[in-house]
Amino acid sequence: MKNAFLIIGILIVIQIVLTIFYQVLRNTKENQLIKAIQNNNFDELDRLLSAKSTKFLIGEYNREYLRLNALMMQGNKKQIDAAFDKLIPMARNKKSKFDILSKAFEYYVFEEDKKHCDKLLKEIEKLEDQTFLDTCKMKYDVLVLKKTNHIAELEKDFDTLPIMQKFTNSFLLSEQYKNAGNPTKAKYYENLTKSLVEGKK
């Protein structure tokens, strides 16, 4: 009986040591990946992501997510499209689905890519988050369809809004006034957006 308890104790210690060792290796690998991205060393990042040790320590979704961020920094649209096509079906829980769909929609709506936005809106509807869906549809209206139908609602109570909401609204207002052929108002909101970025207001 005493030997059995001793063996169990040894096994528990070994498990703890191995868990700590694994975490140290994982943290080291993650720091290498982050450093490669920060230094814009994309060849090194690709090498690290393809290494067997990285595949062992970091799951495929997280590896591909890092690769996507690097591709977006480089602006390679064809590869970005392929990365999103791979990642979106891989997202299993609601949090990861929300994250990757919001990232994809934000990218494509600013690219004014109607085809991809239409497809993504259908996926976003499945999240059953009406506020998020409404925000995406508004950006789609303004940036892709070049509509001006959200001016009144975005100007309403503008001065009482939090800074980040002011930033979003002022940007979308600037774009809508451009769409409406009103350069004076467009410039006003463009300058306001810049001042909010710089922290002047």
XYZ file of C-alpha atoms in Angstrom:
201
model
C 0.000 0.000 0.000
C 2.851 2.342 0.952
C 4.578 1.644 -2.374
C 1.337 2.343 -4.245
C 1.019 5.774 -2.616
C 4.682 6.451 -3.370
C 4.227 5.587 -7.062
C 1.102 7.752 -7.292
C 3.002 10.633 -5.691
C 5.884 10.237 -8.139
C 3.492 10.145 -11.103
C 1.768 13.318 -9.911
C 5.129 15.110 -9.566
C 6.166 13.958 -13.057
C 2.862 15.211 -14.493
C 3.326 18.614 -12.834
C 6.905 18.891 -14.108
C 5.877 17.917 -17.641
C 2.982 20.423 -17.590
C 5.323 23.218 -16.484
C 7.923 22.167 -19.081
C 5.271 22.138 -21.833
C 4.026 25.598 -20.801
C 7.562 27.015 -20.800
C 8.181 25.616 -24.286
C 4.831 26.977 -25.497
C 5.517 30.442 -24.070
C 8.973 30.472 -25.663
C 7.522 29.501 -29.038
C 4.751 32.117 -28.790
C 7.339 34.813 -27.984
C 9.362 33.796 -31.062
C 6.265 34.058 -33.259
C 5.256 37.438 -31.839
C 8.797 38.772 -32.255
C 8.850 37.684 -35.912
C 5.568 39.530 -36.555
C 6.718 42.644 -34.688
C 9.924 42.729 -36.743
C 8.026 42.137 -40.014
C 10.197 39.057 -40.475
C 7.622 37.089 -42.418
C 10.041 34.486 -43.785
C 11.067 33.627 -40.232
C 7.432 33.534 -39.158
C 6.565 31.122 -41.964
C 9.515 28.928 -40.988
C 8.438 28.884 -37.350
C 4.791 28.154 -38.172
C 5.821 25.235 -40.386
C 8.140 23.711 -37.779
C 7.090 20.405 -36.176
C 7.718 21.825 -32.706
C 5.239 24.664 -33.357
C 2.630 22.224 -34.641
C 3.055 20.187 -31.460
C 2.841 23.165 -29.096
C 0.251 25.387 -30.807
C -3.067 24.328 -32.297
C -3.792 24.670 -36.007
C -6.405 27.425 -35.591
C -4.024 29.650 -33.623
C -1.200 28.995 -36.084
C -3.378 29.923 -39.052
C -4.714 32.978 -37.223
C -1.158 34.229 -36.756
C -0.449 33.530 -40.413
C -3.555 35.530 -41.384
C -2.382 38.547 -39.386
C 0.983 38.423 -41.127
C -0.701 38.206 -44.546
C -2.892 41.200 -43.702
C 0.203 43.192 -42.754
C 1.664 42.328 -46.170
C -1.568 43.063 -48.051
C -1.570 39.881 -50.121
C -5.298 39.712 -50.981
C -5.279 36.339 -52.696
C -3.610 34.662 -49.732
C -5.788 36.592 -47.271
C -8.892 35.267 -49.049
C -7.543 31.717 -48.779
C -6.688 32.199 -45.090
C -10.196 33.423 -44.226
C -11.735 30.576 -46.252
C -9.722 28.147 -44.133
C -10.213 29.789 -40.732
C -13.939 30.590 -40.759
C -15.088 26.922 -40.912
C -12.484 26.041 -38.247
C -14.043 28.365 -35.649
C -16.028 26.061 -33.354
C -17.432 28.157 -30.504
C -19.433 31.390 -30.634
C -16.561 33.518 -29.337
C -14.104 32.370 -32.009
C -16.800 32.608 -34.715
C -17.597 36.175 -33.664
C -13.906 37.063 -33.661
C -13.030 35.675 -37.095
C -16.272 36.845 -38.754
C -15.865 40.391 -37.414
C -12.229 40.430 -38.562
C -13.192 39.153 -42.018
C -16.121 41.531 -42.433
C -14.075 44.533 -41.324
C -11.410 43.632 -43.896
C -13.791 43.061 -46.803
C -16.085 46.011 -46.123
C -13.107 48.380 -46.289
C -11.998 46.601 -49.451
C -15.529 47.303 -50.772
C -15.727 43.632 -51.672
C -19.475 43.098 -52.101
C -19.283 39.400 -52.901
C -17.432 38.488 -49.719
C -19.495 40.878 -47.577
C -22.761 39.346 -48.823
C -21.503 35.896 -47.898
C -20.259 37.016 -44.482
C -23.501 38.779 -43.578
C -25.314 35.462 -43.948
C -22.843 33.874 -41.530
C -23.103 36.809 -39.110
C -26.901 36.409 -39.031
C -26.355 32.933 -37.551
C -24.593 34.455 -34.529
C -27.950 35.882 -33.389
C -26.326 39.139 -32.270
C -28.638 41.824 -33.625
C -26.499 44.784 -32.527
C -23.427 43.405 -34.274
C -25.462 42.517 -37.374
C -26.973 46.021 -37.542
C -23.515 47.602 -37.256
C -22.182 45.420 -40.065
C -25.164 46.228 -42.287
C -24.657 49.943 -41.668
C -20.998 49.750 -42.704
C -22.042 47.698 -45.724
C -24.613 50.334 -46.734
C -22.122 53.195 -46.414
C -18.859 51.701 -47.643
C -20.010 49.147 -50.214
C -23.418 50.327 -51.459
C -22.454 54.031 -51.060
C -25.759 54.898 -49.386
C -26.520 57.984 -47.282
C -29.446 56.638 -45.244
C -27.698 56.562 -41.850
C -26.777 60.247 -41.506
C -29.608 61.266 -39.180
C -29.185 58.359 -36.749
C -25.403 58.809 -36.564
C -25.638 62.554 -35.938
C -28.273 62.127 -33.225
C -26.831 62.833 -29.730
C -23.337 62.755 -31.262
C -21.732 64.925 -28.556
C -22.884 62.615 -25.760
C -21.328 59.468 -27.241
C -18.209 57.700 -25.895
C -14.979 58.494 -27.751
C -14.785 55.215 -29.682
C -18.401 55.511 -30.822
C -17.753 59.113 -31.883
C -14.795 57.893 -33.927
C -16.862 55.248 -35.721
C -19.796 57.594 -36.313
C -17.677 60.491 -37.546
C -15.886 58.220 -40.017
C -19.156 56.824 -41.372
C -20.665 60.321 -41.529
C -17.679 61.565 -43.507
C -18.085 58.711 -45.983
C -21.829 59.316 -46.325
C -21.399 63.021 -47.022
C -18.852 62.084 -49.695
C -21.468 59.734 -51.147
C -24.023 62.557 -51.004
C -21.726 65.002 -52.817
C -21.306 67.323 -49.827
C -17.516 67.893 -49.567
C -17.811 70.534 -46.819
C -19.570 68.250 -44.360
C -17.441 65.312 -45.460
C -14.282 67.277 -44.668
C -15.682 68.404 -41.327
C -16.256 64.833 -40.174
C -12.982 63.652 -41.711
C -11.088 66.226 -39.635
C -13.107 65.271 -36.563
C -12.189 61.625 -37.070
C -8.496 62.556 -37.287
C -8.711 64.662 -34.111
C -10.333 61.772 -32.264
C -7.517 59.451 -33.368
C -4.968 61.966 -32.106
C -6.814 62.233 -28.802
C -7.628 65.917 -29.131
C -11.271 65.388 -28.282
